[in-house]
Every structure is written in structure tokens, then in C-alpha cells.
Amino acid sequence: MTKVGRREFVGGAAAAGVALAAAGTRGLAARAARAADARVEVLVGEEIGTISQDIYGHFAEHLGGVIYDGIWVGENSKVPNTGGIRTALVEALKRIRAPVIRWPGGCFADSYDWRDGTGPREQRPRRTNFWVDAPEWPDGAPKEGPGRYEPNHFGTNEFLRFCQLAGAEGYLAANVRGLGAQSFYEWVEYVNSPAGTTTGAERRATGPLGSRDPYKVRFWGVGNESWGCGGNLTPEEYAMEYRRFTAAVPRYGVDLRFIASGANVDDFNWTRGFFSKTAEKGPFLFGGIYGFGLHHYAWNVSQGRTNDWFAGKGDALKYDEGEYYELLREADRMESLINEHWTIMGQYDRQHRVKLVVDEWGAWYRKGSEVDPTHLLGQQSTMRDALLAGLTLDTFNRHADKVAMANCAQLVNCLHSLFLAHEENFIVTPTFHVFEMFVPHMGAKAVRALFSAPEVRWTRAGKPAEFWGLSGSASVNERQLTLTVTNPHLTEAREAEVAIRGARVTAARARVLAERDVHAHNTFASPREVEPHDETVNAPGGGLFVYRFAPASVTRLSITLG
Ligand code: AHR
């Protein structure tokens, strides 16, 4: 990021407005440069790569209120549902063109037997949920209910029906810790083998949401966090498991895409170990790995907090200036994590056939703001989370050549959720609005964009700390240029000169997510507290205009090119 000192800029918003109205394009450029205190330059000719729509993916685990109460309400519920699936959620997912949903975990995946969730529902077994002893339950898991005993009412058919309704693809995570490779092949058979051909296909067709037609699922995760809850394996041990699981899986005409369990944050040893062990057996194997995972959650490790699982986490709703900036800074590590893991991957997989799949990302707070006590790891979401989502999605866009998929953790009633639901109540969070604003990036060509702005400054443990002043990403789809920008500054707007290099601007408009108070959030009682609004942009032709980015905002500029 280019750093620009505040003294290099003069002028203000009013001056820029006058300049725009009065000046021709050349005069405008000169006047705008004087008025702006920041600069955004979009290099339309410098393509990075196509933004995979799957970067805008989601994640749903059998954890707290995600599946039961969040997605699944049951056919006899008074909550409007489609075959037991919450209709409002399905409709909202269509609005953001949800491309892919990961399931059934997370840590739950490596304790799950997919067979338990098949066949007639009343005959399905009850099992102890992976999260039963989670220390986040204040007095232990509730005595009854899915938090303690998994009823298996929501299984493979229910999940894939949910995906079909929402228009998304499923991404299924296999149990490596508890089940063998044979069970994995049989799950693939159950899901993908043609109607009437196998016992798996026959079983798939039975039960309340039975499907004669194969689901043709492409994305298969081989375990989850295999360095931890997925088996406490070393990367070398996991590389061997990965090979056993994926060596000869029947395809049934489907382009299967296997995703290896990747590193936690900056565990570069995991990446090096997995790639070096795989290369030892034969670099040709990289051709069979679609993606390598990466998990990174942001919590308040600085500002007096530690990396301790509990003590390190801040509150979802109550935070001061320092905690606000520190959380964004922690999330912003995503950029260097992508670059560093990618560099290591390239040392073994020289053609970079394996892409990154960031299949868990988001903010993680301590308990206390969940909308219902049964929602383990449930938390509220404020404007701060919207900014975190904006800067993270922009990071993925800027690395469109490296990141094939990403999954925000988790969809509903959990960490960084887009939705909160309890019984008949259902709301979208500020993060949902960011996903909706970013839809035009999906499948578009990412192009280079440069940002320079005065840095944000605050105090960390008595010492000065700083963070970038503006950041974002740009993409082009035919004549439509989409530029999304985050201004993290809590109180200062950024007056920016926006220069589009290599194309002429014929029109521009803005959609802005910004509230007077960054703590603003939606509740069941007040569901539209945070909503984006549209603004007109004075872009009088040529390749240059001035735009004022509101404090603590995420903005989408939709720019029509001539
Ligand atoms: O998203 C919650 C948990 O975080 C997941 O189950 C696990 O993969 C990660 O540690």
C-alpha cells in the first residue's frame, strides 16, 4: 500500500464539488488533485485474473443454532418453510447469489457418519454432538436438544435440497479422523451415482427428501483442521491420508474437486510439510488437488488482550477505538497469509495447479451477544463486521489468481454470520449487505487498483499504531467497472481522486454502507437499523472524478465505461 502523508493534501469536499461542476476534464483533473486527500487509481488494462464466484461462499456446521433453528425448522413448524427448510433464508441467499455452501463442519465433520443422516427420519440415530463439551457452554450443553444430541434430521439429502433451493453448490467435508476411505467412496456413491445403479443411489431416493437424480457434487473436503480436531496429525501423516482418500474415487462423470485440509493462520510448517511430502511421492499428484485450505479468524489479540482462546476475544457489541482498529488489522493479515502460503506452495507445485481455499474466515468474539442461549458460538454483528467483510472480500478479489474459494464462517446464528434467526424471527446482518453489494465482482475480471491515503493512527499500549487509510478492489465485466472501497477511519471521510486509466467513464453511481455509530447493528426488534443507501456520483466524463468515502464505510462504485 502506498503511504501518503496528510500534509501532501489540501482542500476539502466543498471545493471538489465546485470544481466538478465548473471545470472541463483537464481543468477538473488539476482541481481534483488539489482538493482530494486520497487517491484511487484503477488500471483497467492490468488484469489479475477472473474472480471465482466461489470466493463468495458460505459455511454451515452442526454447531449451536446454525442447522437447527437457523436452516432447519422442520416441516410441521409454524416458521414458513420449504420441506422443513427456512424459506426466508433461502430467499435471502438467492439475493446474494450464494455460490457454494460447506457442510457439515468444521470440527463436527470429523465426528460425523454420513449414513446417520440418511433414510426415513424417524429411524435415524441420535448421536452425541461434537460440541457437547465445548467450554463456551457456561453450564454445560443444554440437557436436551441438538446441542447435546444430534438428531440427524438434517442429513445429506436435506443439505443438498437446501443448496438446490438456494441455487448453491454443496461442498461436503469428509470424516478423516473417524471413518475410513471406503466410507468416503460410499458417500460419493450415495451422492453422485446415477439413479437406480447402486445401493447408494437407491438409498438416496428413499426418505422424505429422497432424490432419484444424482446431486453431482463437485467439491469434497478431505477432513477439516487435520492438525487439530481433525486428528492431531502431522502434515506428513495428513499428506498420506489425503492420498489414500483420493487415490481412486469413482467419478460418475463428475469433475470432482478435492480440497486438502490446510493451515491454521500462519502455520507455514503445515503447508511446507504437506507439499513437500506430496512432492516426494510425485509432483504429478498436485494435478489432483483442487484446493488447499486456509483458516483465519480475527479476534482482539492486541490492545491488552492475549492469544489465549478466551482472554484474547473481545466483545461483539462493546468495543473502543483501539479494539475496533486492532480487529481490522488482525483480519487484514489475510493478505500476507495468502502471499506467504502461496509462495511455499509454489516451491513444490511450480505450476501452481493447487489454489487456495480459505474455507473458514471471519470475526470471533466471546460469548454473550448470541440471540438465544442454545446458539453456541453465536454472536451479534455490527458495522465493524461489515468493514471486516469488505476488506477481506477485497483481499480475495485482489488475489483472484490464487484464491479459488472462500467460505465465511458461519452462515447463520454463529461467528461472523450473515443472518440471525430464532423461531419466527429472521434478520440480515450488516455483513449480508456487503455480500450483496459485492455481487457484481462475482465472475468478473479483477484488475489492478492502487490506493493511497493518509494512514489511520491510534494508540496501542501507549505506543502509536497505524493502519492503511483506504483499500479495496476493482473488477471489470464488459463495460461495467466495479470498485469497492473500505474507509476504516472512525471519524474522517476520505476525499479521493478516482482515476480510471485506460478507459473513459460515462456514468458512475455509489452504494454506501455507513452509519453514524460503528456499533450499529440489526436486531429482531429493529431489523433495518443498518442498510446501504444509493448516492449519485458527479463523474462528468473522462477518466477522473472525486468521491468522498464516508467514515467507517464500505462503498461500491458502479462505473460505466465508454
Ligand atoms: O467455525 C468454528 C470452528 O472453528 C470450526 O468447527 C473449526 O474448523 C474451527 O476451528
Coordinates of C-alpha atoms and ligand atoms in Angstrom, one line a residue:
M1 CA 0.0 0.0 0.0
T2 CA 1.4 3.4 -1.0
K3 CA 1.7 5.7 2.1
V4 CA 0.8 9.3 1.7
G5 CA 1.3 11.9 4.4
R6 CA -1.6 14.1 5.3
R7 CA 0.3 17.3 4.6
E8 CA 0.6 16.4 1.0
F9 CA -3.1 17.0 0.6
V10 CA -5.0 20.2 0.6
G11 CA -8.6 21.3 0.1
G12 CA -11.9 19.7 1.0
A13 CA -15.2 18.3 -0.1
A14 CA -16.8 21.6 -0.9
A15 CA -14.0 22.7 -3.1
A16 CA -14.1 19.5 -5.0
G17 CA -17.8 19.8 -5.6
V18 CA -17.4 23.2 -7.1
A19 CA -14.5 22.1 -9.2
L20 CA -16.6 19.2 -10.6
A21 CA -19.4 21.4 -11.6
A22 CA -17.3 24.1 -13.2
A23 CA -14.3 22.5 -14.8
G24 CA -13.8 20.7 -18.1
T25 CA -12.0 17.4 -17.9
R26 CA -8.4 18.7 -18.0
G27 CA -9.2 21.5 -15.5
L28 CA -11.0 19.0 -13.4
A29 CA -8.1 16.8 -13.1
A30 CA -5.9 19.6 -11.8
R31 CA -8.6 20.9 -9.4
A32 CA -9.5 17.4 -8.2
A33 CA -5.9 16.6 -7.4
R34 CA -5.7 19.7 -5.3
A35 CA -9.0 19.0 -3.5
A36 CA -8.5 15.4 -2.7
D37 CA -6.7 14.0 0.3
A38 CA -6.5 10.4 -1.1
R39 CA -6.2 8.8 -4.5
V40 CA -7.5 5.6 -6.1
E41 CA -6.1 4.6 -9.5
V42 CA -7.7 1.8 -11.4
L43 CA -5.6 0.2 -14.2
V44 CA -8.2 -1.3 -16.4
G45 CA -5.7 -2.9 -18.7
E46 CA -3.9 -4.7 -15.9
E47 CA -5.8 -7.9 -15.4
I48 CA -5.1 -10.1 -12.3
G49 CA -7.5 -12.9 -13.2
T50 CA -11.1 -13.9 -13.1
I51 CA -12.7 -13.6 -9.7
S52 CA -14.1 -17.1 -8.9
Q53 CA -17.7 -16.7 -7.8
D54 CA -16.9 -19.3 -5.1
I55 CA -14.9 -16.7 -3.2
Y56 CA -18.4 -15.5 -2.0
G57 CA -19.1 -18.9 -0.4
H58 CA -20.6 -19.9 3.0
F59 CA -20.2 -22.5 5.7
A60 CA -22.8 -24.3 7.8
E61 CA -21.8 -26.7 10.7
H62 CA -23.9 -28.8 13.1
L63 CA -23.0 -26.3 15.8
G64 CA -25.3 -24.3 18.1
G65 CA -28.1 -22.7 16.2
V66 CA -26.7 -23.0 12.6
I67 CA -28.5 -26.0 11.4
Y68 CA -31.4 -26.4 13.9
D69 CA -33.3 -23.1 14.3
G70 CA -31.1 -21.5 11.6
I71 CA -31.6 -23.5 8.5
W72 CA -33.8 -26.4 9.5
V73 CA -37.1 -25.7 11.2
G74 CA -38.9 -28.9 10.3
E75 CA -41.9 -29.5 8.0
N76 CA -44.5 -29.0 10.8
S77 CA -43.0 -25.7 12.0
K78 CA -45.1 -22.5 12.2
V79 CA -42.0 -20.9 10.7
P80 CA -42.5 -20.5 6.9
N81 CA -40.6 -23.4 5.4
T82 CA -40.0 -25.4 2.2
G83 CA -39.9 -29.0 3.1
G84 CA -38.6 -28.1 6.6
I85 CA -36.0 -25.5 5.4
R86 CA -36.4 -21.9 6.5
T87 CA -37.9 -20.1 3.4
A88 CA -36.7 -16.6 4.4
L89 CA -33.1 -17.8 4.5
V90 CA -33.4 -19.4 1.0
E91 CA -34.8 -16.2 -0.4
A92 CA -32.0 -14.1 1.1
L93 CA -29.3 -16.5 -0.2
K94 CA -30.8 -16.0 -3.7
R95 CA -30.3 -12.3 -3.4
I96 CA -26.6 -12.7 -2.9
R97 CA -26.3 -15.4 -5.5
A98 CA -24.8 -17.8 -2.9
P99 CA -22.4 -19.9 -5.0
V100 CA -21.3 -22.7 -2.6
I101 CA -22.0 -23.9 1.0
R102 CA -19.6 -26.0 3.0
W103 CA -21.1 -28.7 5.3
P104 CA -21.3 -30.5 7.8
G105 CA -18.2 -28.9 9.5
G106 CA -15.8 -27.7 10.8
C107 CA -14.8 -30.0 13.6
F108 CA -18.1 -31.7 13.5
A109 CA -17.2 -33.2 10.1
D110 CA -14.6 -35.5 11.6
S111 CA -17.1 -37.0 14.1
Y112 CA -19.9 -37.4 11.6
D113 CA -21.1 -40.6 10.0
W114 CA -23.0 -39.5 6.8
R115 CA -25.1 -42.7 7.0
D116 CA -26.7 -41.4 10.2
G117 CA -28.4 -38.7 8.2
T118 CA -30.0 -40.8 5.5
G119 CA -33.2 -42.8 5.1
P120 CA -36.5 -42.2 7.0
R121 CA -36.1 -39.5 9.6
E122 CA -37.8 -41.4 12.5
Q123 CA -35.3 -44.2 12.1
R124 CA -32.2 -42.1 12.2
P125 CA -29.9 -42.5 15.2
R126 CA -29.3 -39.8 17.9
R127 CA -25.6 -39.2 18.4
T128 CA -23.6 -37.1 20.8
N129 CA -22.7 -33.8 19.2
F130 CA -19.0 -33.0 18.7
W131 CA -19.5 -29.7 20.6
V132 CA -21.2 -31.2 23.7
D133 CA -18.2 -30.4 26.0
A134 CA -17.3 -27.1 24.5
P135 CA -16.0 -24.7 27.2
E136 CA -18.1 -22.0 25.7
W137 CA -21.3 -23.6 27.2
P138 CA -21.4 -21.7 30.5
D139 CA -23.2 -24.5 32.4
G140 CA -22.6 -27.4 30.0
A141 CA -24.7 -28.1 26.9
P142 CA -28.5 -28.0 27.4
K143 CA -29.8 -31.3 28.8
E144 CA -31.8 -31.9 25.7
G145 CA -31.8 -30.7 22.1
P146 CA -29.3 -30.8 19.2
G147 CA -26.6 -29.0 21.1
R148 CA -26.1 -32.2 23.1
Y149 CA -27.7 -35.0 21.0
E150 CA -27.6 -34.7 17.2
P151 CA -31.0 -36.0 15.9
N152 CA -29.7 -36.3 12.4
H153 CA -33.0 -34.9 11.0
F154 CA -30.8 -32.7 8.7
G155 CA -28.6 -35.1 6.7
T156 CA -27.2 -35.2 3.2
N157 CA -30.5 -35.0 1.3
E158 CA -31.7 -32.1 3.5
F159 CA -28.5 -30.2 3.0
L160 CA -28.3 -30.7 -0.7
R161 CA -32.0 -29.8 -1.1
F162 CA -31.2 -26.6 0.8
C163 CA -28.4 -25.9 -1.7
Q164 CA -30.7 -26.6 -4.6
L165 CA -33.4 -24.2 -3.3
A166 CA -30.7 -21.5 -2.7
G167 CA -29.1 -22.1 -6.1
A168 CA -25.8 -23.0 -4.5
E169 CA -23.4 -25.9 -4.9
G170 CA -22.6 -28.2 -1.9
Y171 CA -19.1 -28.6 -0.6
L172 CA -19.0 -31.8 1.6
A173 CA -16.3 -32.4 4.2
A174 CA -15.4 -36.0 4.7
N175 CA -14.6 -37.6 8.1
V176 CA -10.9 -38.5 8.0
R177 CA -10.4 -38.9 11.8
G178 CA -13.2 -41.3 12.5
L179 CA -14.1 -43.1 9.2
G180 CA -12.0 -44.7 6.6
A181 CA -11.6 -44.0 2.9
Q182 CA -14.1 -46.8 2.0
S183 CA -16.9 -44.8 3.8
F184 CA -15.8 -41.7 1.8
Y185 CA -16.2 -43.6 -1.5
E186 CA -19.6 -44.8 -0.5
W187 CA -20.7 -41.2 0.4
V188 CA -19.6 -40.1 -3.1
E189 CA -21.5 -43.1 -4.5
Y190 CA -24.6 -42.1 -2.4
V191 CA -24.5 -38.5 -3.6
N192 CA -23.4 -38.9 -7.2
S193 CA -24.1 -42.3 -8.7
P194 CA -26.8 -42.4 -11.4
A195 CA -30.4 -43.2 -10.5
G196 CA -31.1 -46.9 -10.0
T197 CA -27.4 -48.1 -10.4
T198 CA -26.1 -48.7 -6.9
T199 CA -27.4 -49.4 -3.4
G200 CA -26.2 -45.8 -2.5
A201 CA -28.4 -44.4 -5.3
E202 CA -31.4 -46.4 -4.1
R203 CA -30.9 -45.2 -0.5
R204 CA -30.6 -41.6 -1.8
A205 CA -34.1 -42.0 -3.3
T206 CA -35.7 -43.1 -0.1
G207 CA -36.8 -40.8 2.8
P208 CA -38.7 -37.6 2.9
L209 CA -36.5 -35.6 0.6
G210 CA -35.3 -38.5 -1.4
S211 CA -33.8 -37.8 -4.8
R212 CA -33.7 -40.2 -7.7
D213 CA -31.4 -37.8 -9.5
P214 CA -27.7 -37.7 -8.5
Y215 CA -26.6 -34.4 -7.0
K216 CA -23.4 -34.2 -9.0
V217 CA -21.5 -32.6 -6.1
R218 CA -18.0 -31.5 -7.3
F219 CA -16.4 -30.1 -4.1
W220 CA -15.2 -32.6 -1.5
G221 CA -13.1 -31.7 1.5
V222 CA -10.7 -34.3 2.8
G223 CA -11.1 -33.7 6.6
N224 CA -11.0 -30.5 8.5
E225 CA -8.3 -29.0 10.6
S226 CA -6.4 -32.3 10.5
W227 CA -3.7 -30.7 12.5
G228 CA -6.2 -30.3 15.4
C229 CA -9.8 -31.5 15.9
G230 CA -9.5 -33.5 12.7
G231 CA -7.0 -36.0 14.1
N232 CA -4.0 -34.1 15.6
L233 CA -1.9 -35.3 12.6
T234 CA 1.4 -34.1 11.4
P235 CA 1.4 -32.6 7.9
E236 CA 3.3 -35.6 6.7
E237 CA 0.8 -38.0 8.2
Y238 CA -2.0 -36.0 6.7
A239 CA -0.4 -36.0 3.2
M240 CA -0.5 -39.8 3.4
E241 CA -4.2 -39.8 4.5
Y242 CA -5.1 -37.4 1.7
R243 CA -3.5 -39.7 -0.9
R244 CA -5.3 -42.7 0.5
F245 CA -8.7 -40.9 0.4
T246 CA -8.4 -39.5 -3.1
A247 CA -6.4 -42.2 -4.9
A248 CA -9.2 -43.8 -6.9
V249 CA -12.6 -42.2 -6.2
P250 CA -15.3 -43.2 -8.7
R251 CA -16.2 -40.0 -10.7
Y252 CA -19.7 -40.9 -12.1
G253 CA -19.0 -38.3 -14.8
V254 CA -18.5 -35.5 -12.3
D255 CA -15.4 -33.2 -12.3
L256 CA -14.5 -34.0 -8.6
R257 CA -12.5 -31.3 -6.9
F258 CA -10.7 -32.4 -3.8
I259 CA -9.8 -29.8 -1.1
A260 CA -7.0 -30.7 1.3
S261 CA -7.2 -29.6 4.9
G262 CA -4.9 -26.6 5.1
A263 CA -3.1 -24.5 7.6
N264 CA -4.3 -22.6 10.6
V265 CA -3.3 -18.9 10.1
D266 CA 0.5 -18.7 9.8
D267 CA 1.3 -22.3 10.4
F268 CA 3.7 -22.4 7.4
N269 CA 5.1 -25.6 8.7
W270 CA 1.8 -27.3 7.9
T271 CA 1.9 -26.1 4.3
R272 CA 5.5 -26.9 3.8
G273 CA 5.1 -30.4 5.3
F274 CA 2.0 -31.3 3.2
F275 CA 3.5 -30.0 -0.1
S276 CA 7.0 -31.5 0.5
K277 CA 5.6 -34.9 1.4
T278 CA 3.3 -34.9 -1.6
A279 CA 6.1 -33.8 -3.9
E280 CA 8.3 -36.7 -2.6
K281 CA 5.7 -39.2 -3.8
G282 CA 5.4 -37.4 -7.2
P283 CA 4.6 -33.8 -8.2
F284 CA 2.0 -35.1 -10.7
L285 CA -0.2 -35.5 -7.6
F286 CA -0.6 -31.8 -7.4
G287 CA -2.8 -32.1 -10.5
G288 CA -5.4 -34.0 -8.4
I289 CA -5.6 -31.4 -5.6
Y290 CA -8.1 -28.6 -6.5
G291 CA -7.6 -26.6 -3.4
F292 CA -5.6 -26.3 -0.2
G293 CA -7.4 -24.9 2.8
L294 CA -6.6 -21.9 5.0
H295 CA -8.4 -20.8 8.2
H296 CA -8.0 -17.4 9.7
Y297 CA -10.3 -15.9 12.3
A298 CA -9.8 -12.4 13.7
W299 CA -10.0 -11.7 17.4
N300 CA -8.5 -9.0 19.6
V301 CA -5.0 -10.3 20.3
S302 CA -3.6 -6.9 20.8
Q303 CA -4.8 -3.9 22.9
G304 CA -4.2 -5.6 26.2
R305 CA -5.5 -9.0 25.1
T306 CA -3.6 -12.2 24.6
N307 CA -3.7 -15.0 22.1
D308 CA -5.5 -17.0 24.8
W309 CA -8.6 -18.7 23.5
F310 CA -10.9 -16.9 26.0
A311 CA -8.9 -13.9 27.2
G312 CA -8.0 -12.9 23.7
K313 CA -11.5 -12.4 22.5
G314 CA -13.3 -9.0 22.6
D315 CA -17.0 -8.3 22.8
A316 CA -19.2 -8.2 19.7
L317 CA -21.0 -5.1 20.7
K318 CA -18.9 -3.2 23.2
Y319 CA -15.5 -2.1 21.8
D320 CA -13.4 1.0 21.9
E321 CA -11.4 2.7 19.2
G322 CA -8.4 0.6 19.8
E323 CA -10.3 -2.7 19.8
Y324 CA -12.0 -1.6 16.6
Y325 CA -8.8 -0.9 14.7
E326 CA -6.9 -3.9 16.1
L327 CA -9.6 -6.3 14.9
L328 CA -9.5 -4.9 11.4
R329 CA -5.7 -5.1 11.5
E330 CA -5.9 -8.7 12.6
A331 CA -8.3 -9.6 9.7
D332 CA -6.1 -7.7 7.3
R333 CA -3.4 -10.3 7.9
M334 CA -5.3 -12.3 5.3
E335 CA -3.3 -10.5 2.6
S336 CA 0.1 -11.6 3.9
L337 CA -1.2 -15.1 4.8
I338 CA -2.3 -15.7 1.2
N339 CA 1.0 -14.4 -0.2
E340 CA 3.2 -16.5 2.2
H341 CA 1.3 -19.8 1.9
W342 CA 1.2 -19.3 -1.9
T343 CA 4.9 -18.8 -2.1
I344 CA 5.6 -22.0 -0.2
M345 CA 3.1 -23.9 -2.3
G346 CA 4.9 -22.7 -5.4
Q347 CA 8.2 -24.1 -4.2
Y348 CA 6.8 -27.6 -4.7
D349 CA 3.9 -27.1 -7.1
R350 CA 5.8 -25.0 -9.6
Q351 CA 2.8 -24.5 -12.0
H352 CA 0.6 -23.5 -9.1
R353 CA -2.1 -26.1 -10.0
V354 CA -3.3 -26.1 -6.4
K355 CA -5.2 -23.0 -5.5
L356 CA -6.1 -21.6 -2.0
V357 CA -9.5 -22.3 -0.5
V358 CA -10.0 -20.1 2.6
D359 CA -12.8 -22.3 3.9
E360 CA -13.1 -20.5 7.3
W361 CA -12.7 -16.8 7.8
G362 CA -14.4 -14.1 9.9
A363 CA -14.5 -12.3 13.3
W364 CA -14.8 -14.4 16.5
Y365 CA -16.0 -12.8 19.8
R366 CA -16.5 -14.0 23.3
K367 CA -19.9 -15.3 24.2
G368 CA -22.7 -13.0 25.4
S369 CA -24.4 -11.5 22.3
E370 CA -26.0 -14.6 20.9
V371 CA -29.7 -14.2 20.1
D372 CA -30.6 -17.4 22.0
P373 CA -28.6 -19.3 24.7
T374 CA -28.7 -22.5 22.7
H375 CA -26.7 -20.8 19.9
L376 CA -23.2 -21.9 20.8
L377 CA -20.6 -19.5 19.3
G378 CA -23.5 -17.3 18.3
Q379 CA -22.7 -13.6 18.2
Q380 CA -24.1 -10.3 17.0
S381 CA -22.6 -8.4 14.0
T382 CA -22.1 -4.7 13.8
M383 CA -20.8 -2.2 11.2
R384 CA -17.3 -3.2 12.3
D385 CA -18.0 -6.7 10.9
A386 CA -19.3 -5.2 7.7
L387 CA -15.9 -3.4 7.3
L388 CA -14.1 -6.6 8.1
A389 CA -16.1 -8.5 5.5
G390 CA -15.5 -5.7 2.9
L391 CA -11.7 -5.6 3.4
T392 CA -11.5 -9.4 3.4
L393 CA -13.6 -9.9 0.2
D394 CA -11.5 -7.1 -1.5
T395 CA -8.4 -9.0 -0.5
F396 CA -9.7 -12.2 -2.1
N397 CA -10.6 -10.2 -5.3
R398 CA -7.1 -8.8 -5.4
H399 CA -5.7 -12.4 -5.3
A400 CA -8.1 -13.8 -7.8
D401 CA -5.2 -15.7 -9.4
K402 CA -4.6 -17.5 -6.1
V403 CA -7.9 -17.9 -4.2
A404 CA -10.4 -20.4 -5.8
M405 CA -12.9 -20.4 -3.0
A406 CA -13.6 -18.9 0.4
N407 CA -16.3 -19.6 3.0
C408 CA -17.4 -17.1 5.5
A409 CA -17.8 -18.7 9.0
Q410 CA -20.6 -19.3 9.6
L411 CA -23.9 -18.7 7.7
V412 CA -26.4 -18.1 10.4
N413 CA -26.5 -17.8 14.3
C414 CA -22.8 -18.3 14.7
L415 CA -19.5 -16.5 14.2
H416 CA -19.4 -13.8 11.5
S417 CA -22.9 -14.6 10.3
L418 CA -24.9 -13.0 7.5
F419 CA -28.2 -14.0 9.2
L420 CA -29.6 -14.3 12.7
A421 CA -32.7 -16.4 13.3
H422 CA -34.7 -17.7 16.2
E423 CA -38.0 -19.4 15.8
E424 CA -40.1 -17.0 13.6
N425 CA -37.5 -14.1 13.8
F426 CA -35.1 -13.7 11.0
I427 CA -32.8 -10.8 10.1
V428 CA -29.9 -10.0 7.9
T429 CA -26.7 -8.6 9.5
P430 CA -24.5 -5.7 8.1
T431 CA -22.2 -8.4 6.6
F432 CA -25.1 -9.6 4.4
H433 CA -25.3 -6.2 2.9
V434 CA -21.6 -6.3 2.0
F435 CA -22.1 -9.6 0.2
E436 CA -25.0 -8.2 -1.7
M437 CA -23.0 -5.1 -2.7
F438 CA -20.1 -7.2 -4.0
V439 CA -22.3 -9.4 -6.2
P440 CA -21.1 -7.6 -9.4
H441 CA -17.5 -8.8 -8.7
M442 CA -18.5 -12.5 -9.0
G443 CA -17.1 -13.9 -12.2
A444 CA -15.7 -10.5 -13.3
K445 CA -12.1 -9.8 -14.2
A446 CA -10.1 -8.4 -11.3
V447 CA -7.9 -5.5 -12.4
R448 CA -5.2 -3.7 -10.6
A449 CA -6.2 -0.8 -8.3
L450 CA -3.8 1.4 -6.3
F451 CA -4.9 3.2 -3.1
S452 CA -3.1 6.0 -1.3
A453 CA -4.5 7.8 1.6
P454 CA -3.4 9.2 5.0
E455 CA -3.0 6.4 7.5
V456 CA -5.2 5.8 10.4
R457 CA -3.4 6.2 13.7
W458 CA -4.3 5.2 17.3
T459 CA -2.5 4.1 20.4
R460 CA -1.6 0.6 21.3
A461 CA -0.4 0.1 24.9
G462 CA 0.8 3.6 25.0
K463 CA 2.6 3.4 21.6
P464 CA 1.5 4.7 18.2
A465 CA -0.1 2.2 15.9
E466 CA -1.2 2.7 12.3
F467 CA -3.3 1.1 9.6
W468 CA -4.0 1.9 5.9
G469 CA -6.3 4.7 5.1
L470 CA -8.2 3.3 2.2
S471 CA -8.3 -0.1 0.5
G472 CA -10.4 -2.0 -2.0
S473 CA -10.5 -3.9 -5.3
A474 CA -11.7 -3.4 -8.8
S475 CA -13.2 -5.7 -11.5
V476 CA -14.5 -5.3 -15.0
N477 CA -17.4 -7.1 -16.6
E478 CA -17.9 -5.9 -20.2
R479 CA -18.4 -2.1 -19.9
Q480 CA -19.1 -2.2 -16.1
L481 CA -16.3 -1.4 -13.7
T482 CA -17.0 -2.2 -10.0
L483 CA -14.8 -0.6 -7.5
T484 CA -15.3 -1.5 -3.8
V485 CA -13.6 0.6 -1.1
T486 CA -13.3 0.4 2.7
N487 CA -12.6 3.5 4.7
P488 CA -11.7 2.3 8.2
H489 CA -11.3 5.7 9.8
L490 CA -13.9 6.1 12.6
T491 CA -14.5 9.8 12.2
E492 CA -12.8 11.1 9.0
A493 CA -14.2 10.9 5.5
R494 CA -11.7 10.5 2.7
E495 CA -12.0 12.8 -0.3
A496 CA -10.4 10.8 -3.1
E497 CA -9.5 11.5 -6.6
V498 CA -10.6 8.4 -8.6
A499 CA -8.6 7.9 -11.8
I500 CA -9.6 5.3 -14.3
R501 CA -6.6 4.5 -16.5
G502 CA -7.2 3.0 -19.9
A503 CA -10.9 3.7 -20.3
R504 CA -13.4 6.6 -20.4
V505 CA -16.1 7.0 -17.7
T506 CA -19.6 7.7 -19.0
A507 CA -21.5 7.3 -15.7
A508 CA -21.0 6.4 -12.1
R509 CA -23.2 5.7 -9.1
A510 CA -22.5 4.7 -5.5
R511 CA -24.0 2.3 -3.0
V512 CA -22.8 3.0 0.6
L513 CA -22.9 1.1 3.9
A514 CA -22.2 3.6 6.7
E515 CA -23.8 4.5 9.9
R516 CA -23.3 7.3 12.4
D517 CA -22.2 4.8 15.0
V518 CA -19.9 1.9 14.0
H519 CA -21.6 -0.2 16.8
A520 CA -24.9 0.0 14.8
H521 CA -26.4 -3.4 14.2
N522 CA -29.8 -5.1 13.3
T523 CA -31.9 -6.8 15.9
F524 CA -35.2 -8.7 15.8
A525 CA -36.9 -5.5 17.2
S526 CA -35.1 -3.2 14.8
P527 CA -34.2 -5.2 11.7
R528 CA -33.3 -2.3 9.4
E529 CA -31.0 -0.3 11.6
V530 CA -28.2 -0.9 9.1
E531 CA -28.9 -0.7 5.4
P532 CA -27.0 0.6 2.5
H533 CA -28.2 3.6 0.5
D534 CA -27.6 4.9 -3.0
E535 CA -25.8 8.1 -3.9
T536 CA -25.3 9.9 -7.2
V537 CA -21.7 10.5 -8.3
N538 CA -20.6 13.5 -10.2
A539 CA -18.5 12.0 -12.9
P540 CA -18.5 14.4 -15.8
G541 CA -16.7 12.2 -18.4
G542 CA -13.1 11.5 -19.0
G543 CA -11.3 9.2 -16.6
L544 CA -11.3 11.2 -13.4
F545 CA -13.7 12.2 -10.7
V546 CA -13.7 13.0 -7.0
Y547 CA -15.6 10.9 -4.4
R548 CA -15.9 11.3 -0.7
F549 CA -15.7 8.0 1.2
A550 CA -17.7 8.3 4.4
P551 CA -16.1 7.4 7.7
A552 CA -16.2 3.7 8.7
S553 CA -17.8 2.7 5.5
V554 CA -17.9 0.2 2.7
T555 CA -18.7 1.7 -0.7
R556 CA -19.4 0.2 -4.1
L557 CA -18.8 2.5 -7.1
S558 CA -20.5 1.2 -10.3
I559 CA -18.8 2.8 -13.2
T560 CA -19.9 2.6 -16.8
L561 CA -17.0 2.7 -19.2
G562 CA -17.3 4.3 -22.7
Ligands
AHR1 O1 -16.2 -22.4 12.9 C1 -16.0 -22.9 14.2 C2 -14.8 -23.9 14.3 O2 -13.6 -23.2 14.1 C3 -14.8 -25.0 13.2 O3 -15.6 -26.1 13.6 C4 -13.4 -25.4 13.2 O4 -13.0 -25.9 11.9 C5 -12.7 -24.1 13.5 O5 -11.7 -24.3 14.5

